[in-house]
XYZ file of N, CA and C in Angstrom:
507
model
N 0.875 -1.155 0.080
C 0.028 0.087 0.036
C 0.850 1.136 -0.050
N 0.417 2.283 -0.707
C 1.076 3.359 -0.772
C 0.753 4.476 0.480
N 1.579 5.501 0.658
C 1.234 6.443 1.686
C -0.239 7.106 1.446
N -0.443 7.491 0.028
C -1.720 7.778 -0.329
C -2.919 7.027 -0.031
N -2.510 5.833 -0.446
C -3.674 4.760 -0.128
C -4.075 4.571 1.322
N -2.919 4.418 1.979
C -3.150 4.348 3.544
C -3.776 5.923 4.077
N -3.392 6.823 3.687
C -3.884 8.122 4.189
C -5.601 8.080 3.655
N -5.973 7.564 2.582
C -7.359 7.576 2.089
C -8.306 6.473 2.950
N -7.620 5.576 3.492
C -8.452 4.576 4.417
C -8.430 5.013 5.855
N -7.851 6.107 6.070
C -8.128 6.402 7.630
C -9.464 7.069 7.826
N -10.001 6.868 8.894
C -11.375 7.297 9.277
C -10.928 8.595 10.247
N -11.652 9.502 10.285
C -11.431 10.811 11.112
C -10.223 11.543 10.602
N -10.016 11.647 9.360
C -8.727 12.275 8.785
C -8.772 13.593 8.999
N -7.660 14.170 9.411
C -7.620 15.623 9.582
C -7.407 16.180 8.301
N -7.679 17.707 8.160
C -7.272 18.255 6.878
C -5.725 18.251 6.683
N -5.377 18.192 5.457
C -3.927 18.112 5.123
C -3.228 19.369 5.766
N -2.061 19.309 6.058
C -1.220 20.311 6.641
C -0.493 20.931 5.594
N -0.136 22.159 5.874
C 0.763 23.005 4.886
C 2.110 22.663 5.296
N 3.110 22.974 4.272
C 4.485 22.840 4.706
C 4.797 23.776 5.816
N 4.277 24.952 5.898
C 4.578 25.824 7.092
C 4.063 25.195 8.377
N 3.057 24.432 8.284
C 2.401 24.035 9.677
C 3.609 22.881 9.974
N 3.964 22.048 9.252
C 5.011 20.970 9.522
C 6.278 21.585 9.803
N 6.620 22.766 9.270
C 7.881 23.225 9.472
C 7.972 23.765 10.933
N 6.800 24.375 11.521
C 6.643 24.879 12.557
C 7.003 23.841 13.850
N 6.088 22.703 13.315
C 6.288 21.340 14.374
C 7.522 21.135 14.417
N 8.351 20.927 13.280
C 9.786 20.580 13.130
C 10.640 21.566 14.166
N 10.234 22.808 13.901
C 11.093 23.787 15.054
C 10.804 23.380 16.412
N 9.466 23.337 16.645
C 9.029 22.857 18.107
C 9.865 21.711 18.598
N 9.872 20.416 17.795
C 10.644 19.251 18.315
C 12.105 19.323 18.219
N 12.640 20.256 17.438
C 14.157 20.329 17.015
C 14.716 19.425 16.143
N 13.896 19.026 15.232
C 14.275 17.952 14.255
C 13.480 18.154 13.019
N 14.139 17.891 11.839
C 13.159 17.864 10.720
C 12.795 16.309 10.511
N 11.517 16.380 9.783
C 11.047 15.107 9.858
C 11.396 14.549 8.213
N 11.551 13.246 8.394
C 11.849 12.617 6.976
C 10.703 12.742 5.816
N 11.296 13.046 4.848
C 10.348 13.487 3.541
C 9.210 12.553 3.551
N 9.404 11.369 3.548
C 7.947 10.507 3.202
C 7.027 10.855 4.278
N 7.283 10.968 5.590
C 6.589 11.270 6.903
C 5.984 12.652 6.795
N 6.701 13.491 6.264
C 6.331 14.842 6.115
C 5.191 14.843 4.960
N 5.503 14.177 3.923
C 4.460 14.028 2.838
C 3.111 13.520 3.175
N 3.320 12.599 4.140
C 1.980 11.997 4.796
C 1.268 12.892 5.589
N 1.814 13.815 6.274
C 1.153 14.978 7.064
C 0.718 15.814 6.219
N 1.221 16.133 5.217
C 0.893 17.109 4.151
C -0.473 16.463 3.331
N -0.626 15.307 3.309
C -1.706 14.517 2.660
C -2.889 14.399 3.561
N -2.521 13.935 4.786
C -3.423 13.634 5.744
C -3.002 13.859 7.146
N -3.715 14.529 7.852
C -3.365 15.020 9.313
C -3.742 13.835 10.187
N -3.503 12.641 10.086
C -3.779 11.631 11.054
C -5.160 11.256 10.933
N -5.372 10.165 11.765
C -6.627 9.514 11.484
C -6.699 8.308 12.773
N -7.844 7.453 12.222
C -8.286 6.217 13.002
C -8.196 5.036 12.156
N -7.842 3.898 12.538
C -7.936 2.845 11.602
C -8.661 1.584 12.585
N -8.333 1.812 13.832
C -9.078 0.836 14.780
C -8.467 -0.486 14.729
N -7.139 -0.801 14.576
C -6.538 -1.975 14.479
C -6.853 -2.830 13.130
N -7.311 -2.254 12.146
C -7.524 -2.723 10.777
C -6.261 -3.262 9.934
N -5.294 -2.323 10.240
C -4.034 -2.695 9.651
C -2.943 -3.305 10.515
N -2.172 -4.223 10.051
C -1.163 -4.827 10.936
C 0.187 -4.905 10.155
N 1.127 -4.690 10.666
C 2.636 -4.814 10.039
C 3.132 -6.205 10.635
N 3.335 -7.218 9.668
C 3.613 -8.423 10.177
C 5.010 -8.662 9.748
N 5.770 -7.992 9.230
C 7.186 -8.176 8.612
C 7.138 -8.592 7.142
N 8.461 -9.082 6.674
C 9.414 -9.259 7.598
C 10.217 -7.960 7.920
N 10.840 -7.754 9.063
C 11.752 -6.498 9.618
C 12.887 -6.550 8.801
N 13.498 -5.294 8.770
C 15.014 -5.292 8.119
C 15.939 -6.373 8.750
N 15.567 -6.838 10.012
C 16.525 -7.838 10.464
C 15.972 -9.295 10.179
N 15.003 -9.446 9.310
C 14.288 -10.466 8.782
C 13.773 -11.306 9.903
N 12.988 -10.463 10.864
C 12.370 -11.199 11.988
C 10.682 -10.875 11.495
N 10.063 -11.596 12.290
C 8.589 -11.328 12.161
C 7.971 -10.422 13.109
N 7.047 -9.615 12.652
C 6.651 -8.528 13.784
C 5.150 -8.722 13.767
N 4.456 -8.228 14.721
C 3.020 -8.226 15.049
C 2.769 -6.928 15.672
N 2.573 -5.814 14.769
C 2.352 -4.478 15.104
C 0.934 -3.911 14.444
N 0.055 -3.932 15.277
C -1.295 -3.171 14.783
C -1.224 -1.697 14.836
N -1.929 -1.180 13.797
C -2.147 0.405 13.862
C -3.562 0.623 14.260
N -3.614 1.508 15.110
C -5.092 2.022 15.721
C -5.260 3.581 15.767
N -4.763 4.215 16.280
C -4.650 5.606 16.168
C -3.199 6.129 15.389
N -3.465 7.090 14.466
C -2.397 7.463 13.569
C -2.303 9.132 14.008
N -1.154 9.422 14.364
C -1.042 11.023 14.799
C -0.984 11.894 13.839
N -1.276 13.175 14.186
C -1.252 14.414 13.166
C -1.145 15.570 14.291
N -1.074 16.751 13.503
C -0.940 17.803 14.495
C -2.498 18.401 14.640
N -3.081 17.532 15.440
C -4.581 17.662 15.915
C -4.643 18.255 17.277
N -5.773 18.803 17.407
C -6.216 19.679 18.586
C -7.727 19.015 18.899
N -8.109 18.144 18.062
C -9.584 17.801 18.384
C -9.588 16.478 19.167
N -8.519 15.657 19.094
C -8.454 14.359 19.958
C -7.048 14.164 20.434
N -6.986 14.232 21.610
C -5.535 14.049 22.141
C -4.953 12.792 21.892
N -5.760 11.809 21.432
C -5.038 10.473 21.204
C -4.631 10.384 19.747
N -4.993 11.458 18.842
C -4.572 11.553 17.465
C -3.613 12.562 17.511
N -3.094 13.048 18.588
C -2.127 14.375 18.511
C -0.783 13.969 18.762
N -0.007 14.296 17.826
C 1.569 14.109 18.024
C 2.198 14.949 19.157
N 1.526 16.187 19.280
C 2.024 17.024 20.240
C 1.736 16.363 21.785
N 0.472 15.954 21.950
C -0.070 15.543 23.278
C 0.786 14.110 23.495
N 0.942 13.297 22.477
C 1.553 12.091 22.623
C 3.197 12.124 23.131
N 3.807 13.073 22.442
C 4.997 13.582 22.689
C 5.041 13.833 24.173
N 4.164 14.734 24.552
C 4.295 15.302 25.864
C 3.985 14.187 26.745
N 3.142 13.427 26.648
C 2.851 12.321 27.551
C 3.986 11.191 27.705
N 4.637 10.940 26.619
C 5.704 9.868 26.380
C 7.076 10.441 26.767
N 7.367 11.798 26.554
C 8.798 12.266 26.636
C 8.898 13.454 27.438
N 7.689 14.125 27.824
C 8.062 15.205 28.737
C 7.443 14.861 30.092
N 6.322 14.490 30.133
C 5.601 14.047 31.602
C 6.348 12.984 31.955
N 6.877 11.783 31.039
C 7.572 10.700 31.517
C 8.863 10.631 30.520
N 9.672 9.971 30.977
C 10.803 9.708 30.023
C 10.658 8.155 29.405
N 9.791 7.878 28.676
C 9.539 6.460 28.238
C 10.209 6.246 26.915
N 9.927 7.413 26.000
C 10.303 7.211 24.502
C 11.649 8.073 24.650
N 12.722 7.647 24.005
C 13.911 8.252 23.831
C 13.675 9.594 23.162
N 13.926 10.761 23.287
C 13.793 11.856 22.515
C 14.131 11.923 21.035
N 15.059 10.992 20.672
C 15.628 10.786 19.326
C 14.663 10.048 18.443
N 13.339 9.723 19.005
C 12.171 9.130 18.454
C 11.032 9.901 18.670
N 9.831 9.793 17.924
C 8.757 10.290 18.170
C 7.682 9.509 17.954
N 6.546 9.640 18.865
C 5.334 8.844 18.736
C 4.614 9.019 17.331
N 4.101 8.183 16.369
C 3.462 8.666 15.311
C 2.057 7.866 15.199
N 1.994 6.692 15.989
C 0.896 6.003 15.999
C 0.818 5.012 17.244
N -0.276 4.332 17.474
C -0.218 3.351 18.461
C -0.886 2.139 18.097
N -0.747 0.927 18.830
C -1.594 -0.089 18.474
C -2.798 -0.373 19.236
N -3.670 -1.220 19.125
C -4.898 -1.295 20.066
C -4.523 -1.767 21.388
N -3.294 -2.026 21.726
C -2.936 -2.473 23.305
C -2.282 -1.356 23.967
N -1.944 -0.182 23.371
C -1.271 0.874 24.214
C 0.139 1.006 23.788
N 0.740 0.438 22.902
C 1.972 0.323 22.446
C 2.166 1.336 21.493
N 3.376 1.786 21.304
C 3.623 2.889 20.250
C 4.304 2.471 18.991
N 3.922 3.333 17.882
C 4.905 3.111 16.758
C 5.585 4.383 16.792
N 7.033 4.235 16.543
C 7.837 5.438 16.664
C 8.441 5.498 15.349
N 8.908 7.089 15.042
C 9.711 7.282 13.947
C 10.882 7.772 14.496
N 12.159 7.495 14.016
C 13.325 7.811 14.388
C 13.637 9.330 13.752
N 14.244 10.051 14.477
C 14.655 11.460 14.006
C 15.968 11.836 14.074
N 16.889 10.906 14.462
C 18.232 11.466 14.428
C 19.374 10.099 14.428
N 20.479 10.338 14.056
C 21.556 9.347 14.135
C 20.986 8.078 13.133
N 21.373 6.996 13.501
C 21.178 5.670 12.795
C 19.731 5.512 12.723
N 18.986 5.878 13.809
C 17.626 5.661 13.843
C 16.630 6.523 12.683
N 17.219 7.725 12.338
C 16.517 8.601 11.529
C 15.861 7.969 10.304
N 14.576 8.284 10.318
C 13.740 7.748 9.416
C 13.240 6.277 9.530
N 13.703 5.630 10.392
C 13.314 4.202 10.718
C 11.993 4.249 11.644
N 11.244 3.020 11.472
C 9.944 2.961 12.308
C 10.273 1.746 13.134
N 9.880 2.102 14.448
C 10.092 1.225 15.567
C 8.759 0.943 16.327
N 8.681 -0.359 16.815
C 7.497 -0.658 17.709
C 8.023 -0.514 19.280
N 7.382 0.162 19.851
C 7.765 0.380 21.351
C 6.724 -0.424 22.384
N 7.310 -1.207 22.902
C 6.287 -2.217 23.902
C 6.444 -1.546 25.111
N 5.295 -1.130 25.728
C 5.165 -0.610 27.034
C 5.159 -1.600 28.351
N 5.164 -2.882 27.957
C 5.169 -3.932 29.004
C 6.827 -4.121 29.131
N 7.733 -3.671 28.231
C 9.124 -4.405 28.609
C 9.902 -3.087 28.667
N 9.496 -2.127 29.355
C 10.498 -0.945 29.602
C 11.564 -1.215 30.170
N 12.729 -0.629 29.939
C 13.878 -0.681 30.529
C 13.974 -0.088 31.918
N 14.731 -0.562 32.893
C 14.848 0.139 34.136
C 15.599 1.530 33.996
N 14.913 2.859 34.427
C 15.759 4.065 34.177
C 17.125 4.139 34.463
N 17.347 3.471 35.642
C 18.606 3.642 36.436
C 19.823 2.693 35.593
N 19.203 1.757 34.809
C 19.997 0.928 34.164
C 20.314 1.332 32.489
N 19.294 2.122 32.183
C 19.435 2.180 30.604
C 20.111 3.554 30.366
N 20.963 3.534 29.289
C 21.737 4.733 28.938
C 20.963 5.796 28.061
N 19.581 5.320 27.557
C 18.781 6.273 26.843
C 19.132 6.081 25.439
N 19.797 5.107 24.893
C 20.147 5.077 23.452
C 18.922 3.954 22.900
N 18.616 4.258 21.646
C 17.540 3.337 20.982
C 18.046 1.904 21.084
N 19.318 1.892 20.630
C 19.738 0.372 20.422
C 19.984 -0.527 21.860
N 19.785 0.149 22.778
C 19.939 -0.675 24.447
C 18.595 -0.368 24.882
N 17.549 0.032 24.272
C 16.231 0.215 25.075
C 15.687 -1.201 25.455
N 15.705 -2.299 24.636
C 15.175 -3.569 25.038
C 13.765 -3.791 24.764
N 12.977 -2.562 24.696
C 11.609 -2.558 24.229
C 11.225 -2.123 23.013
N 12.273 -1.877 22.134
C 11.966 -1.455 20.775
C 12.213 -2.485 19.743
N 11.366 -2.610 18.614
C 11.823 -3.496 17.833
C 11.892 -2.773 16.362
N 13.002 -2.770 15.512
C 12.933 -2.342 14.351
C 11.866 -2.712 13.426
N 11.026 -1.912 12.828
C 10.097 -2.603 11.984
C 10.427 -2.354 10.407
N 10.693 -1.268 10.138
C 10.966 -0.872 8.841
C 12.160 0.269 8.661
N 12.775 0.519 7.558
C 13.665 1.315 7.324
C 13.056 2.728 7.028
N 11.979 2.823 6.657
C 11.417 4.246 6.489
C 9.876 4.072 6.646
N 9.039 5.172 6.697
C 7.687 5.185 6.960
C 6.887 4.640 5.620
N 7.508 4.952 4.604
C 7.222 4.244 3.174
C 7.098 2.681 3.177
N 8.237 2.249 3.801
C 8.352 0.748 4.057
C 7.442 0.117 5.046
N 7.093 0.824 5.958
C 6.284 0.461 7.032
C 4.851 0.426 6.440
N 4.371 1.470 5.678
C 3.049 1.472 5.087
C 2.926 0.427 3.973
N 3.960 0.266 3.226
C 3.979 -0.817 2.364
C 3.597 -2.233 3.009
N 3.999 -2.269 4.168
C 3.942 -3.629 4.873
C 2.709 -3.846 5.710
N 1.736 -2.825 5.605
C 0.620 -3.078 6.441
C -0.248 -3.831 5.657
N -1.038 -4.527 6.207
C -1.986 -5.790 5.777
C -3.268 -5.665 6.541
N -4.460 -6.044 5.928
C -5.590 -6.313 6.778
C -5.487 -7.603 7.165
N -6.016 -7.986 8.283
C -5.959 -9.440 8.694
C -6.529 -10.417 7.591
N -7.418 -10.214 7.036
C -7.975 -11.096 5.726
C -6.925 -11.185 4.599
N -5.858 -10.409 4.543
C -5.024 -10.592 3.738
C -3.986 -11.814 3.835
């Protein structure tokens, strides 16, 4: 599936963002977004799929994955569970759960996060963040590679979306 096809299948889609809207958000988070994800936000400002789509792999490490997509973030003020800002605040400001080099972009039906890498080797990559296997804060060095609760799903948002399937597929 393409990014445009995925965007068209979202319920509760937000209106597309302008490049100025996205640039303002990038300044706010201190990182530029990868081009394919930026294009998604400019096509569709998040929405809801309610677990209809699942990424089952293979991952870049040739592993299987089981990551459903439930809420898809955008720069939304109408629903906090569709808001990149609200989820960033919850996971990275109020709590130090998701490393700041990543950003929440979606969740699964069970409260886990789908994250986008923003810097270093993680940039552009898509990760599954498992809330039930959080590293101990006093033992974790804060790096993506050592988190222990992250699984690399795809090398890019485009690759992630291409790997989404409906359970009937």
